[in-house]
Amino acid sequence: MITVDMLTKIRRMYFRDKLSIREIARRTNLSRNTISKWLKKEAMQEPKYPPLITSELANILHSKAASRYEFARFLLNPAFQ
């Protein structure tokens, strides 16, 4: 997984330190294609990942009154997907 910190380091090594893509790949253990892809992007944005667990799901899981039916109904809800 590439973080914003890693993207910052890649851009710094390339633009400020004038390292080649090959050298950056060696130092970061990332592929040259990945590095090239991230250098071509104009705006650095954090990659978007789906949330691991929502607060609503956490409430259902921790509730003593939660039944399997409620949990299944929550997972089948189109808003969850």
GROMACS .gro file of C-alpha atoms in nm:
model
   81
    1MET     CA    1   0.000   0.000   0.000
    2ILE     CA    2   0.131   0.341  -0.093
    3THR     CA    3   0.075   0.618   0.158
    4VAL     CA    4   0.084   0.992   0.115
    5ASP     CA    5   0.417   0.993   0.298
    6MET     CA    6   0.561   0.751   0.043
    7LEU     CA    7   0.429   0.966  -0.243
    8THR     CA    8   0.592   1.270  -0.089
    9LYS     CA    9   0.924   1.089  -0.058
   10ILE     CA   10   0.907   0.967  -0.419
   11ARG     CA   11   0.839   1.318  -0.550
   12ARG     CA   12   1.112   1.464  -0.329
   13MET     CA   13   1.370   1.211  -0.449
   14TYR     CA   14   1.279   1.273  -0.812
   15PHE     CA   15   1.235   1.650  -0.825
   16ARG     CA   16   1.461   1.780  -0.549
   17ASP     CA   17   1.730   1.513  -0.521
   18LYS     CA   18   1.730   1.446  -0.899
   19LEU     CA   19   1.735   1.067  -0.857
   20SER     CA   20   1.638   0.847  -1.150
   21ILE     CA   21   1.320   0.642  -1.143
   22ARG     CA   22   1.535   0.331  -1.138
   23GLU     CA   23   1.722   0.448  -0.828
   24ILE     CA   24   1.399   0.545  -0.653
   25ALA     CA   25   1.262   0.197  -0.732
   26ARG     CA   26   1.568   0.039  -0.572
   27ARG     CA   27   1.539   0.249  -0.258
   28THR     CA   28   1.164   0.210  -0.210
   29ASN     CA   29   1.116  -0.148  -0.335
   30LEU     CA   30   0.841  -0.027  -0.569
   31SER     CA   31   0.821  -0.098  -0.939
   32ARG     CA   32   0.938   0.163  -1.189
   33ASN     CA   33   0.589   0.164  -1.343
   34THR     CA   34   0.431   0.250  -1.008
   35ILE     CA   35   0.677   0.533  -0.951
   36SER     CA   36   0.621   0.672  -1.302
   37LYS     CA   37   0.245   0.657  -1.254
   38TRP     CA   38   0.259   0.855  -0.931
   39LEU     CA   39   0.501   1.112  -1.071
   40LYS     CA   40   0.268   1.184  -1.364
   41LYS     CA   41  -0.021   1.275  -1.136
   42GLU     CA   42  -0.048   1.649  -1.086
   43ALA     CA   43  -0.229   1.657  -0.753
   44MET     CA   44  -0.121   1.434  -0.473
   45GLN     CA   45  -0.426   1.278  -0.316
   46GLU     CA   46  -0.442   1.007  -0.060
   47PRO     CA   47  -0.562   0.681  -0.217
   48LYS     CA   48  -0.923   0.607  -0.134
   49TYR     CA   49  -0.986   0.280   0.044
   50PRO     CA   50  -1.320   0.150   0.168
   51PRO     CA   51  -1.366   0.178   0.543
   52LEU     CA   52  -1.274  -0.134   0.733
   53ILE     CA   53  -1.568  -0.109   0.967
   54THR     CA   54  -1.843   0.147   1.001
   55SER     CA   55  -1.971   0.277   1.330
   56GLU     CA   56  -2.316   0.137   1.252
   57LEU     CA   57  -2.169  -0.209   1.195
   58ALA     CA   58  -1.963  -0.181   1.514
   59ASN     CA   59  -2.277  -0.097   1.712
   60ILE     CA   60  -2.457  -0.399   1.574
   61LEU     CA   61  -2.165  -0.631   1.646
   62HIS     CA   62  -2.122  -0.508   2.003
   63SER     CA   63  -2.486  -0.499   2.090
   64LYS     CA   64  -2.596  -0.789   2.310
   65ALA     CA   65  -2.940  -0.777   2.151
   66ALA     CA   66  -2.808  -0.812   1.794
   67SER     CA   67  -2.926  -1.120   1.614
   68ARG     CA   68  -2.785  -1.290   1.309
   69TYR     CA   69  -3.086  -1.169   1.114
   70GLU     CA   70  -3.009  -0.803   1.187
   71PHE     CA   71  -2.646  -0.852   1.088
   72ALA     CA   72  -2.737  -1.024   0.759
   73ARG     CA   73  -2.996  -0.756   0.682
   74PHE     CA   74  -2.732  -0.487   0.737
   75LEU     CA   75  -2.484  -0.658   0.505
   76LEU     CA   76  -2.745  -0.703   0.232
   77ASN     CA   77  -2.842  -0.336   0.248
   78PRO     CA   78  -2.743  -0.170  -0.085
   79ALA     CA   79  -2.622   0.139   0.101
   80PHE     CA   80  -2.355  -0.071   0.272
   81GLN     CA   81  -2.209  -0.186  -0.058
   0.00000   0.00000   0.00000
